[in-house]
Amino acid sequence: MLHHPHKRAGSTRRRTGRLAGAAAALAAVIGLGTLAGPGAHAADNPYERGPAPTTASIEALRGPYAVSQTSVSSLAVTGFGGGTIYYPTSTSDGTFGAVAISPGYTAYESSIAWLGPRLASQGFVVFTIDTNTTLDQPDSRGRQLLAALDYLTQRSSVRGRVDSSRLGVMGHSMGGGGSLEAAKSRPSLQAAIPLTPWNLDKTWPELRTPTMIIGADGDTIAPVSSHSEPFYTSLPSTLDRAYLELNGATHFAPNTSNTTIAKYSVSWLKRFIDNDTRYEQFLCPLPRPSLTIEEYRGNCPHTS
Ligand code: 9J3
Ligand code: ZN
């Protein structure tokens, strides 16, 4: 976006008639059209990244950005167990929002690795982490997610690519419980997405972060009746919040590539980390039950 001054000078929709045609023709003649990358869309919203989304684009295995990755050794960090950073390769679109993702009890980074390139290719820096020990509890996982975000924005090799004011957290199971803990302790976080979350604390009225809780109807480890549903219900009714219950899914649905998880996660992160209202269409009106959605609850329209 930063190298497209023709797009920043005035949005396409403000040009009309012959002037618009002339501008388009000039852009074509000097080859700007072929330079236009994923960030070519005119942005009144400075955080908007990538082209206008479609159902196909948010369901795709990869989004518009090519992705690079770099490994972070546990020996090089404190407060969490290292991990892998996935990030858009291009430096032409300025900084990106970022999200840290924790695995669950006894599990490793590899168990949530599919989310790295899937989300980064849509225009986020994504840090999938290992925890200090695989037995760490949700409160510890929450602190570790925050330590990982601090490392990402302050010390990592990609810190210059990250907008430190636009951060989010995700996690599976105890890592999802950890994402609730992280949001509770750091209200400046812009989005949280707990995935089949597990936590002994059932009430989260303290959260100020827009939160989408994703549960699974067949989860017998963190049953939605005693985890995801009370977590969602306890969030402030004034908060932008959502509850997505996967249909025909188990506790381990977030451990393999899952298009329903991906498309709604991308939409939530875009809507609240990037303030990108182009994604509101996938969240409001509330998605209806389907072969993949058992139930969806939330507020519409969103208020933040
Ligand atoms: O991270 C998880 O999978 C939590 C579920 C669990 O095994 O809790 C039992 C203590
Ligand atoms: Zn509580």
PDB file of C-alpha atoms and ligand atoms in Angstrom:
ATOM      1  CA  MET A   1       0.000   0.000   0.000  1.00  0.00           C
ATOM      2  CA  LEU A   2       2.776   2.416   0.847  1.00  0.00           C
ATOM      3  CA  HIS A   3       4.090   2.269  -2.696  1.00  0.00           C
ATOM      4  CA  HIS A   4       0.742   3.052  -4.258  1.00  0.00           C
ATOM      5  CA  PRO A   5       0.397   6.808  -3.879  1.00  0.00           C
ATOM      6  CA  HIS A   6      -2.106   6.867  -6.716  1.00  0.00           C
ATOM      7  CA  LYS A   7      -4.420   4.880  -4.514  1.00  0.00           C
ATOM      8  CA  ARG A   8      -3.817   6.954  -1.399  1.00  0.00           C
ATOM      9  CA  ALA A   9      -4.261  10.306  -3.086  1.00  0.00           C
ATOM     10  CA  GLY A  10      -8.006   9.778  -3.341  1.00  0.00           C
ATOM     11  CA  SER A  11     -10.160   6.712  -3.086  1.00  0.00           C
ATOM     12  CA  THR A  12     -11.453   5.227  -6.311  1.00  0.00           C
ATOM     13  CA  ARG A  13     -15.006   5.631  -5.184  1.00  0.00           C
ATOM     14  CA  ARG A  14     -14.589   9.378  -4.853  1.00  0.00           C
ATOM     15  CA  ARG A  15     -13.524   9.678  -8.472  1.00  0.00           C
ATOM     16  CA  THR A  16     -16.370   9.870 -10.892  1.00  0.00           C
ATOM     17  CA  GLY A  17     -17.064   9.938 -14.584  1.00  0.00           C
ATOM     18  CA  ARG A  18     -14.355  11.022 -17.008  1.00  0.00           C
ATOM     19  CA  LEU A  19     -11.831  11.849 -14.289  1.00  0.00           C
ATOM     20  CA  ALA A  20     -12.018   8.298 -12.950  1.00  0.00           C
ATOM     21  CA  GLY A  21     -11.618   6.905 -16.437  1.00  0.00           C
ATOM     22  CA  ALA A  22      -8.642   9.169 -17.081  1.00  0.00           C
ATOM     23  CA  ALA A  23      -6.999   8.173 -13.823  1.00  0.00           C
ATOM     24  CA  ALA A  24      -7.497   4.490 -14.569  1.00  0.00           C
ATOM     25  CA  ALA A  25      -6.132   4.915 -18.079  1.00  0.00           C
ATOM     26  CA  LEU A  26      -3.063   6.766 -16.768  1.00  0.00           C
ATOM     27  CA  ALA A  27      -2.473   4.067 -14.162  1.00  0.00           C
ATOM     28  CA  ALA A  28      -2.717   1.412 -16.864  1.00  0.00           C
ATOM     29  CA  VAL A  29      -0.340   3.272 -19.216  1.00  0.00           C
ATOM     30  CA  ILE A  30       2.368   3.688 -16.573  1.00  0.00           C
ATOM     31  CA  GLY A  31       1.950   0.129 -15.418  1.00  0.00           C
ATOM     32  CA  LEU A  32       0.667   0.734 -11.915  1.00  0.00           C
ATOM     33  CA  GLY A  33      -1.980  -1.915 -12.393  1.00  0.00           C
ATOM     34  CA  THR A  34       0.654  -4.621 -12.718  1.00  0.00           C
ATOM     35  CA  LEU A  35       2.450  -3.393  -9.598  1.00  0.00           C
ATOM     36  CA  ALA A  36      -0.686  -3.568  -7.526  1.00  0.00           C
ATOM     37  CA  GLY A  37      -0.196  -6.403  -5.045  1.00  0.00           C
ATOM     38  CA  PRO A  38      -2.401  -7.750  -2.313  1.00  0.00           C
ATOM     39  CA  GLY A  39      -2.572  -4.331  -0.692  1.00  0.00           C
ATOM     40  CA  ALA A  40      -3.760  -2.451  -3.751  1.00  0.00           C
ATOM     41  CA  HIS A  41      -7.217  -1.738  -2.364  1.00  0.00           C
ATOM     42  CA  ALA A  42      -7.723   1.921  -1.509  1.00  0.00           C
ATOM     43  CA  ALA A  43      -7.859   2.204   2.250  1.00  0.00           C
ATOM     44  CA  ASP A  44      -9.585   4.937   4.211  1.00  0.00           C
ATOM     45  CA  ASN A  45      -8.924   2.546   7.084  1.00  0.00           C
ATOM     46  CA  PRO A  46      -5.125   2.627   7.549  1.00  0.00           C
ATOM     47  CA  TYR A  47      -5.122  -0.925   8.970  1.00  0.00           C
ATOM     48  CA  GLU A  48      -6.893  -2.547   6.039  1.00  0.00           C
ATOM     49  CA  ARG A  49      -4.718  -5.124   4.269  1.00  0.00           C
ATOM     50  CA  GLY A  50      -5.363  -7.176   1.138  1.00  0.00           C
ATOM     51  CA  PRO A  51      -8.111  -7.191  -1.477  1.00  0.00           C
ATOM     52  CA  ALA A  52     -11.838  -7.182  -0.808  1.00  0.00           C
ATOM     53  CA  PRO A  53     -12.748 -10.591   0.675  1.00  0.00           C
ATOM     54  CA  THR A  54     -15.156 -13.151  -0.730  1.00  0.00           C
ATOM     55  CA  THR A  55     -16.479 -16.385   0.769  1.00  0.00           C
ATOM     56  CA  ALA A  56     -14.008 -18.220  -1.458  1.00  0.00           C
ATOM     57  CA  SER A  57     -11.077 -16.073  -0.302  1.00  0.00           C
ATOM     58  CA  ILE A  58     -11.701 -16.601   3.424  1.00  0.00           C
ATOM     59  CA  GLU A  59     -12.268 -20.346   2.901  1.00  0.00           C
ATOM     60  CA  ALA A  60      -9.136 -20.812   0.774  1.00  0.00           C
ATOM     61  CA  LEU A  61      -6.177 -22.817   2.055  1.00  0.00           C
ATOM     62  CA  ARG A  62      -4.032 -19.753   1.393  1.00  0.00           C
ATOM     63  CA  GLY A  63      -4.878 -16.060   1.224  1.00  0.00           C
ATOM     64  CA  PRO A  64      -3.335 -13.398  -1.003  1.00  0.00           C
ATOM     65  CA  TYR A  65       0.004 -12.978   0.825  1.00  0.00           C
ATOM     66  CA  ALA A  66       3.018 -15.229   0.285  1.00  0.00           C
ATOM     67  CA  VAL A  67       4.266 -16.351   3.710  1.00  0.00           C
ATOM     68  CA  SER A  68       7.743 -16.726   5.187  1.00  0.00           C
ATOM     69  CA  GLN A  69       8.567 -18.286   8.530  1.00  0.00           C
ATOM     70  CA  THR A  70      11.276 -18.123  11.148  1.00  0.00           C
ATOM     71  CA  SER A  71      11.874 -20.388  14.090  1.00  0.00           C
ATOM     72  CA  VAL A  72      12.403 -19.001  17.610  1.00  0.00           C
ATOM     73  CA  SER A  73      14.462 -21.208  19.929  1.00  0.00           C
ATOM     74  CA  SER A  74      13.284 -21.709  23.485  1.00  0.00           C
ATOM     75  CA  LEU A  75      16.869 -20.909  24.497  1.00  0.00           C
ATOM     76  CA  ALA A  76      16.576 -17.412  23.029  1.00  0.00           C
ATOM     77  CA  VAL A  77      13.491 -16.318  24.967  1.00  0.00           C
ATOM     78  CA  THR A  78      12.060 -16.091  28.461  1.00  0.00           C
ATOM     79  CA  GLY A  79       8.489 -16.479  29.620  1.00  0.00           C
ATOM     80  CA  PHE A  80       7.390 -19.012  27.015  1.00  0.00           C
ATOM     81  CA  GLY A  81       8.836 -21.942  25.090  1.00  0.00           C
ATOM     82  CA  GLY A  82       9.794 -20.495  21.725  1.00  0.00           C
ATOM     83  CA  GLY A  83       7.887 -21.194  18.537  1.00  0.00           C
ATOM     84  CA  THR A  84       7.496 -20.281  14.888  1.00  0.00           C
ATOM     85  CA  ILE A  85       6.653 -16.890  13.419  1.00  0.00           C
ATOM     86  CA  TYR A  86       4.734 -16.884  10.127  1.00  0.00           C
ATOM     87  CA  TYR A  87       4.585 -13.533   8.346  1.00  0.00           C
ATOM     88  CA  PRO A  88       3.729 -11.992   4.974  1.00  0.00           C
ATOM     89  CA  THR A  89       6.928 -11.974   2.932  1.00  0.00           C
ATOM     90  CA  SER A  90       6.273  -8.609   1.329  1.00  0.00           C
ATOM     91  CA  THR A  91       7.350  -5.393   3.038  1.00  0.00           C
ATOM     92  CA  SER A  92       5.301  -3.288   0.599  1.00  0.00           C
ATOM     93  CA  ASP A  93       2.132  -3.144   2.678  1.00  0.00           C
ATOM     94  CA  GLY A  94       3.519  -1.610   5.859  1.00  0.00           C
ATOM     95  CA  THR A  95       3.001  -3.285   9.213  1.00  0.00           C
ATOM     96  CA  PHE A  96       0.533  -6.037  10.080  1.00  0.00           C
ATOM     97  CA  GLY A  97      -1.494  -6.943  13.124  1.00  0.00           C
ATOM     98  CA  ALA A  98      -0.302 -10.022  14.979  1.00  0.00           C
ATOM     99  CA  VAL A  99      -1.662 -12.990  16.903  1.00  0.00           C
ATOM    100  CA  ALA A 100      -0.008 -15.456  19.288  1.00  0.00           C
ATOM    101  CA  ILE A 101      -1.429 -18.995  19.491  1.00  0.00           C
ATOM    102  CA  SER A 102      -0.954 -21.523  22.311  1.00  0.00           C
ATOM    103  CA  PRO A 103      -1.395 -25.295  22.078  1.00  0.00           C
ATOM    104  CA  GLY A 104      -3.246 -27.346  24.694  1.00  0.00           C
ATOM    105  CA  TYR A 105      -2.318 -29.630  27.579  1.00  0.00           C
ATOM    106  CA  THR A 106       0.495 -32.119  26.730  1.00  0.00           C
ATOM    107  CA  ALA A 107       0.641 -30.676  23.187  1.00  0.00           C
ATOM    108  CA  TYR A 108       3.227 -28.840  21.123  1.00  0.00           C
ATOM    109  CA  GLU A 109       3.302 -26.016  18.651  1.00  0.00           C
ATOM    110  CA  SER A 110       2.910 -28.598  15.904  1.00  0.00           C
ATOM    111  CA  SER A 111      -0.665 -29.256  17.055  1.00  0.00           C
ATOM    112  CA  ILE A 112      -1.766 -25.782  15.968  1.00  0.00           C
ATOM    113  CA  ALA A 113       0.821 -25.187  13.225  1.00  0.00           C
ATOM    114  CA  TRP A 114      -1.735 -25.282  10.393  1.00  0.00           C
ATOM    115  CA  LEU A 115      -3.086 -21.926  11.609  1.00  0.00           C
ATOM    116  CA  GLY A 116       0.286 -20.221  11.045  1.00  0.00           C
ATOM    117  CA  PRO A 117       0.392 -20.020   7.247  1.00  0.00           C
ATOM    118  CA  ARG A 118      -3.394 -20.125   6.964  1.00  0.00           C
ATOM    119  CA  LEU A 119      -3.826 -16.873   8.930  1.00  0.00           C
ATOM    120  CA  ALA A 120      -0.538 -15.200   7.920  1.00  0.00           C
ATOM    121  CA  SER A 121      -1.424 -15.548   4.222  1.00  0.00           C
ATOM    122  CA  GLN A 122      -4.446 -13.328   4.896  1.00  0.00           C
ATOM    123  CA  GLY A 123      -2.213 -10.553   6.231  1.00  0.00           C
ATOM    124  CA  PHE A 124      -1.215 -11.190   9.858  1.00  0.00           C
ATOM    125  CA  VAL A 125       2.010 -11.990  11.671  1.00  0.00           C
ATOM    126  CA  VAL A 126       1.253 -15.259  13.472  1.00  0.00           C
ATOM    127  CA  PHE A 127       3.302 -16.690  16.333  1.00  0.00           C
ATOM    128  CA  THR A 128       2.549 -20.344  17.158  1.00  0.00           C
ATOM    129  CA  ILE A 129       4.271 -21.063  20.458  1.00  0.00           C
ATOM    130  CA  ASP A 130       5.439 -23.878  22.641  1.00  0.00           C
ATOM    131  CA  THR A 131       4.797 -23.496  26.345  1.00  0.00           C
ATOM    132  CA  ASN A 132       7.487 -23.792  29.016  1.00  0.00           C
ATOM    133  CA  THR A 133       6.191 -27.250  29.877  1.00  0.00           C
ATOM    134  CA  THR A 134       3.415 -29.176  28.200  1.00  0.00           C
ATOM    135  CA  LEU A 135       1.637 -29.455  31.571  1.00  0.00           C
ATOM    136  CA  ASP A 136       1.269 -25.695  32.139  1.00  0.00           C
ATOM    137  CA  GLN A 137      -2.211 -24.600  33.226  1.00  0.00           C
ATOM    138  CA  PRO A 138      -4.389 -21.946  31.534  1.00  0.00           C
ATOM    139  CA  ASP A 139      -3.273 -19.038  33.721  1.00  0.00           C
ATOM    140  CA  SER A 140       0.345 -19.804  32.859  1.00  0.00           C
ATOM    141  CA  ARG A 141      -0.513 -20.192  29.182  1.00  0.00           C
ATOM    142  CA  GLY A 142      -2.130 -16.755  29.295  1.00  0.00           C
ATOM    143  CA  ARG A 143       1.044 -15.182  30.670  1.00  0.00           C
ATOM    144  CA  GLN A 144       3.075 -17.047  28.074  1.00  0.00           C
ATOM    145  CA  LEU A 145       0.920 -15.746  25.220  1.00  0.00           C
ATOM    146  CA  LEU A 146       1.596 -12.205  26.445  1.00  0.00           C
ATOM    147  CA  ALA A 147       5.334 -12.895  26.800  1.00  0.00           C
ATOM    148  CA  ALA A 148       5.312 -14.186  23.228  1.00  0.00           C
ATOM    149  CA  LEU A 149       3.584 -11.033  21.954  1.00  0.00           C
ATOM    150  CA  ASP A 150       6.106  -8.894  23.843  1.00  0.00           C
ATOM    151  CA  TYR A 151       8.978 -10.844  22.304  1.00  0.00           C
ATOM    152  CA  LEU A 152       7.359 -10.563  18.872  1.00  0.00           C
ATOM    153  CA  THR A 153       6.921  -6.787  19.003  1.00  0.00           C
ATOM    154  CA  GLN A 154      10.089  -5.844  20.920  1.00  0.00           C
ATOM    155  CA  ARG A 155      12.851  -8.308  20.118  1.00  0.00           C
ATOM    156  CA  SER A 156      11.994 -10.620  17.234  1.00  0.00           C
ATOM    157  CA  SER A 157      13.602 -10.348  13.803  1.00  0.00           C
ATOM    158  CA  VAL A 158      10.217  -9.343  12.357  1.00  0.00           C
ATOM    159  CA  ARG A 159       9.396  -6.691  14.981  1.00  0.00           C
ATOM    160  CA  GLY A 160       9.528  -3.971  12.315  1.00  0.00           C
ATOM    161  CA  ARG A 161       6.726  -5.670  10.420  1.00  0.00           C
ATOM    162  CA  VAL A 162       4.350  -5.768  13.390  1.00  0.00           C
ATOM    163  CA  ASP A 163       1.972  -3.043  14.529  1.00  0.00           C
ATOM    164  CA  SER A 164       2.341  -3.380  18.308  1.00  0.00           C
ATOM    165  CA  SER A 165      -1.015  -1.693  18.877  1.00  0.00           C
ATOM    166  CA  ARG A 166      -2.965  -4.374  16.981  1.00  0.00           C
ATOM    167  CA  LEU A 167      -2.526  -7.712  18.720  1.00  0.00           C
ATOM    168  CA  GLY A 168      -4.631 -10.775  19.433  1.00  0.00           C
ATOM    169  CA  VAL A 169      -4.512 -14.195  21.087  1.00  0.00           C
ATOM    170  CA  MET A 170      -5.772 -17.648  20.244  1.00  0.00           C
ATOM    171  CA  GLY A 171      -5.262 -21.079  21.739  1.00  0.00           C
ATOM    172  CA  HIS A 172      -6.504 -24.632  21.877  1.00  0.00           C
ATOM    173  CA  SER A 173      -8.049 -26.173  24.971  1.00  0.00           C
ATOM    174  CA  MET A 174      -5.947 -25.045  27.977  1.00  0.00           C
ATOM    175  CA  GLY A 175      -4.362 -22.664  25.461  1.00  0.00           C
ATOM    176  CA  GLY A 176      -7.853 -21.378  24.663  1.00  0.00           C
ATOM    177  CA  GLY A 177      -8.421 -20.993  28.392  1.00  0.00           C
ATOM    178  CA  GLY A 178      -5.089 -19.161  28.364  1.00  0.00           C
ATOM    179  CA  SER A 179      -6.297 -16.793  25.670  1.00  0.00           C
ATOM    180  CA  LEU A 180      -9.155 -15.777  27.990  1.00  0.00           C
ATOM    181  CA  GLU A 181      -6.638 -15.235  30.797  1.00  0.00           C
ATOM    182  CA  ALA A 182      -4.430 -13.128  28.505  1.00  0.00           C
ATOM    183  CA  ALA A 183      -7.334 -10.925  27.423  1.00  0.00           C
ATOM    184  CA  LYS A 184      -8.429 -10.509  31.039  1.00  0.00           C
ATOM    185  CA  SER A 185      -4.991  -9.265  32.063  1.00  0.00           C
ATOM    186  CA  ARG A 186      -4.312  -7.149  28.957  1.00  0.00           C
ATOM    187  CA  PRO A 187      -7.479  -5.344  27.836  1.00  0.00           C
ATOM    188  CA  SER A 188      -5.576  -3.562  25.048  1.00  0.00           C
ATOM    189  CA  LEU A 189      -5.681  -6.820  23.062  1.00  0.00           C
ATOM    190  CA  GLN A 190      -7.905  -6.320  20.026  1.00  0.00           C
ATOM    191  CA  ALA A 191      -9.188  -9.880  19.539  1.00  0.00           C
ATOM    192  CA  ALA A 192      -9.298 -13.245  21.292  1.00  0.00           C
ATOM    193  CA  ILE A 193     -10.346 -16.593  19.809  1.00  0.00           C
ATOM    194  CA  PRO A 194     -10.374 -19.521  22.269  1.00  0.00           C
ATOM    195  CA  LEU A 195     -10.627 -22.866  20.390  1.00  0.00           C
ATOM    196  CA  THR A 196     -12.491 -25.658  22.253  1.00  0.00           C
ATOM    197  CA  PRO A 197     -11.272 -23.841  25.375  1.00  0.00           C
ATOM    198  CA  TRP A 198     -10.803 -25.471  28.786  1.00  0.00           C
ATOM    199  CA  ASN A 199     -10.702 -23.549  32.061  1.00  0.00           C
ATOM    200  CA  LEU A 200     -11.817 -24.100  35.660  1.00  0.00           C
ATOM    201  CA  ASP A 201     -12.793 -20.403  35.790  1.00  0.00           C
ATOM    202  CA  LYS A 202     -16.215 -20.300  34.147  1.00  0.00           C
ATOM    203  CA  THR A 203     -16.826 -16.547  34.301  1.00  0.00           C
ATOM    204  CA  TRP A 204     -15.203 -13.806  32.202  1.00  0.00           C
ATOM    205  CA  PRO A 205     -17.088 -10.551  32.838  1.00  0.00           C
ATOM    206  CA  GLU A 206     -13.739  -8.731  33.098  1.00  0.00           C
ATOM    207  CA  LEU A 207     -12.962  -9.022  29.367  1.00  0.00           C
ATOM    208  CA  ARG A 208     -12.905  -5.901  27.223  1.00  0.00           C
ATOM    209  CA  THR A 209     -11.469  -7.638  24.138  1.00  0.00           C
ATOM    210  CA  PRO A 210     -13.799  -8.701  21.296  1.00  0.00           C
ATOM    211  CA  THR A 211     -13.934 -12.484  21.743  1.00  0.00           C
ATOM    212  CA  MET A 212     -15.122 -15.324  19.514  1.00  0.00           C
ATOM    213  CA  ILE A 213     -15.367 -18.642  21.371  1.00  0.00           C
ATOM    214  CA  ILE A 214     -15.298 -21.739  19.170  1.00  0.00           C
ATOM    215  CA  GLY A 215     -16.644 -24.922  20.746  1.00  0.00           C
ATOM    216  CA  ALA A 216     -17.297 -28.407  19.369  1.00  0.00           C
ATOM    217  CA  ASP A 217     -20.599 -30.261  19.830  1.00  0.00           C
ATOM    218  CA  GLY A 218     -18.845 -33.613  20.372  1.00  0.00           C
ATOM    219  CA  ASP A 219     -16.223 -32.380  22.829  1.00  0.00           C
ATOM    220  CA  THR A 220     -16.055 -34.714  25.836  1.00  0.00           C
ATOM    221  CA  ILE A 221     -12.831 -33.197  27.255  1.00  0.00           C
ATOM    222  CA  ALA A 222     -14.022 -29.594  27.416  1.00  0.00           C
ATOM    223  CA  PRO A 223     -17.786 -30.080  26.972  1.00  0.00           C
ATOM    224  CA  VAL A 224     -19.407 -26.895  25.681  1.00  0.00           C
ATOM    225  CA  SER A 225     -22.015 -27.098  28.462  1.00  0.00           C
ATOM    226  CA  SER A 226     -19.332 -26.602  31.130  1.00  0.00           C
ATOM    227  CA  HIS A 227     -16.703 -24.631  29.167  1.00  0.00           C
ATOM    228  CA  SER A 228     -17.406 -22.691  25.943  1.00  0.00           C
ATOM    229  CA  GLU A 229     -21.069 -21.917  26.661  1.00  0.00           C
ATOM    230  CA  PRO A 230     -20.642 -20.517  30.186  1.00  0.00           C
ATOM    231  CA  PHE A 231     -17.502 -18.673  29.024  1.00  0.00           C
ATOM    232  CA  TYR A 232     -19.513 -16.998  26.261  1.00  0.00           C
ATOM    233  CA  THR A 233     -22.551 -16.281  28.426  1.00  0.00           C
ATOM    234  CA  SER A 234     -20.396 -14.668  31.126  1.00  0.00           C
ATOM    235  CA  LEU A 235     -18.798 -12.166  28.728  1.00  0.00           C
ATOM    236  CA  PRO A 236     -20.270  -8.663  29.026  1.00  0.00           C
ATOM    237  CA  SER A 237     -23.416  -8.375  26.916  1.00  0.00           C
ATOM    238  CA  THR A 238     -22.059  -5.004  25.772  1.00  0.00           C
ATOM    239  CA  LEU A 239     -18.901  -6.632  24.372  1.00  0.00           C
ATOM    240  CA  ASP A 240     -18.520  -7.658  20.743  1.00  0.00           C
ATOM    241  CA  ARG A 241     -18.663 -11.413  21.263  1.00  0.00           C
ATOM    242  CA  ALA A 242     -19.535 -14.591  19.378  1.00  0.00           C
ATOM    243  CA  TYR A 243     -20.071 -18.251  20.100  1.00  0.00           C
ATOM    244  CA  LEU A 244     -19.488 -20.664  17.228  1.00  0.00           C
ATOM    245  CA  GLU A 245     -20.278 -24.310  17.940  1.00  0.00           C
ATOM    246  CA  LEU A 246     -18.849 -26.690  15.367  1.00  0.00           C
ATOM    247  CA  ASN A 247     -21.160 -29.468  14.136  1.00  0.00           C
ATOM    248  CA  GLY A 248     -19.943 -33.075  14.251  1.00  0.00           C
ATOM    249  CA  ALA A 249     -16.625 -32.083  15.792  1.00  0.00           C
ATOM    250  CA  THR A 250     -14.495 -33.200  18.739  1.00  0.00           C
ATOM    251  CA  HIS A 251     -12.131 -31.527  21.188  1.00  0.00           C
ATOM    252  CA  PHE A 252      -9.372 -32.000  18.636  1.00  0.00           C
ATOM    253  CA  ALA A 253     -11.004 -30.267  15.661  1.00  0.00           C
ATOM    254  CA  PRO A 254      -8.593 -27.292  16.066  1.00  0.00           C
ATOM    255  CA  ASN A 255      -5.604 -29.650  15.634  1.00  0.00           C
ATOM    256  CA  THR A 256      -6.096 -30.220  11.902  1.00  0.00           C
ATOM    257  CA  SER A 257      -6.874 -27.910   9.014  1.00  0.00           C
ATOM    258  CA  ASN A 258     -10.499 -26.802   9.445  1.00  0.00           C
ATOM    259  CA  THR A 259     -12.151 -24.392   7.045  1.00  0.00           C
ATOM    260  CA  THR A 260     -14.935 -23.340   9.413  1.00  0.00           C
ATOM    261  CA  ILE A 261     -12.433 -22.437  12.125  1.00  0.00           C
ATOM    262  CA  ALA A 262     -10.263 -20.641   9.574  1.00  0.00           C
ATOM    263  CA  LYS A 263     -12.947 -18.588   7.852  1.00  0.00           C
ATOM    264  CA  TYR A 264     -14.509 -17.268  11.061  1.00  0.00           C
ATOM    265  CA  SER A 265     -11.126 -16.713  12.711  1.00  0.00           C
ATOM    266  CA  VAL A 266      -9.929 -14.708   9.708  1.00  0.00           C
ATOM    267  CA  SER A 267     -13.156 -12.698   9.750  1.00  0.00           C
ATOM    268  CA  TRP A 268     -12.928 -11.994  13.505  1.00  0.00           C
ATOM    269  CA  LEU A 269      -9.233 -11.046  13.385  1.00  0.00           C
ATOM    270  CA  LYS A 270      -9.750  -8.831  10.331  1.00  0.00           C
ATOM    271  CA  ARG A 271     -12.824  -7.172  11.820  1.00  0.00           C
ATOM    272  CA  PHE A 272     -11.278  -6.420  15.224  1.00  0.00           C
ATOM    273  CA  ILE A 273      -7.488  -6.339  14.784  1.00  0.00           C
ATOM    274  CA  ASP A 274      -7.606  -4.471  11.459  1.00  0.00           C
ATOM    275  CA  ASN A 275     -10.964  -2.716  12.056  1.00  0.00           C
ATOM    276  CA  ASP A 276     -11.786  -4.059   8.610  1.00  0.00           C
ATOM    277  CA  THR A 277     -15.535  -3.767   8.156  1.00  0.00           C
ATOM    278  CA  ARG A 278     -15.300  -5.516   4.771  1.00  0.00           C
ATOM    279  CA  TYR A 279     -15.420  -8.728   6.859  1.00  0.00           C
ATOM    280  CA  GLU A 280     -18.579  -7.776   8.756  1.00  0.00           C
ATOM    281  CA  GLN A 281     -20.598  -9.511   5.992  1.00  0.00           C
ATOM    282  CA  PHE A 282     -19.310 -12.925   7.171  1.00  0.00           C
ATOM    283  CA  LEU A 283     -20.274 -12.277  10.816  1.00  0.00           C
ATOM    284  CA  CYS A 284     -23.560 -10.389  10.478  1.00  0.00           C
ATOM    285  CA  PRO A 285     -26.304 -11.402  10.081  1.00  0.00           C
ATOM    286  CA  LEU A 286     -25.363 -14.285  12.375  1.00  0.00           C
ATOM    287  CA  PRO A 287     -24.351 -17.430  10.451  1.00  0.00           C
ATOM    288  CA  ARG A 288     -27.130 -20.041  10.323  1.00  0.00           C
ATOM    289  CA  PRO A 289     -26.788 -23.673  11.449  1.00  0.00           C
ATOM    290  CA  SER A 290     -25.362 -25.880   8.696  1.00  0.00           C
ATOM    291  CA  LEU A 291     -23.439 -29.087   8.093  1.00  0.00           C
ATOM    292  CA  THR A 292     -20.461 -27.499   9.868  1.00  0.00           C
ATOM    293  CA  ILE A 293     -22.164 -25.080  12.301  1.00  0.00           C
ATOM    294  CA  GLU A 294     -24.236 -26.511  15.137  1.00  0.00           C
ATOM    295  CA  GLU A 295     -25.026 -23.102  16.559  1.00  0.00           C
ATOM    296  CA  TYR A 296     -23.855 -19.486  16.316  1.00  0.00           C
ATOM    297  CA  ARG A 297     -24.574 -16.742  18.825  1.00  0.00           C
ATOM    298  CA  GLY A 298     -23.393 -13.158  18.911  1.00  0.00           C
ATOM    299  CA  ASN A 299     -24.322  -9.504  18.740  1.00  0.00           C
ATOM    300  CA  CYS A 300     -25.061  -7.739  15.481  1.00  0.00           C
ATOM    301  CA  PRO A 301     -24.171  -5.235  14.345  1.00  0.00           C
ATOM    302  CA  HIS A 302     -20.829  -5.040  16.109  1.00  0.00           C
ATOM    303  CA  THR A 303     -20.248  -1.955  18.183  1.00  0.00           C
ATOM    304  CA  SER A 304     -16.460  -1.507  18.281  1.00  0.00           C
TER     305      SER A 304
HETATM  306  O1  9J3 B   1      -5.612 -28.594  26.923  1.00  0.00           O
HETATM  307  C1  9J3 B   1      -6.467 -29.476  27.016  1.00  0.00           C
HETATM  308  O2  9J3 B   1      -6.659 -30.367  26.170  1.00  0.00           O
HETATM  309  C2  9J3 B   1      -7.258 -29.453  28.290  1.00  0.00           C
HETATM  310  C3  9J3 B   1      -8.109 -30.639  28.498  1.00  0.00           C
HETATM  311  C4  9J3 B   1      -7.580 -31.538  29.576  1.00  0.00           C
HETATM  312  O3  9J3 B   1      -6.929 -32.509  29.294  1.00  0.00           O
HETATM  313  O4  9J3 B   1      -7.888 -31.195  30.850  1.00  0.00           O
HETATM  314  C5  9J3 B   1      -7.716 -32.209  31.834  1.00  0.00           C
HETATM  315  C6  9J3 B   1      -7.006 -31.661  33.029  1.00  0.00           C
HETATM  316 ZN    ZN B   2     -13.957 -15.594  36.273  1.00  0.00          ZN
END
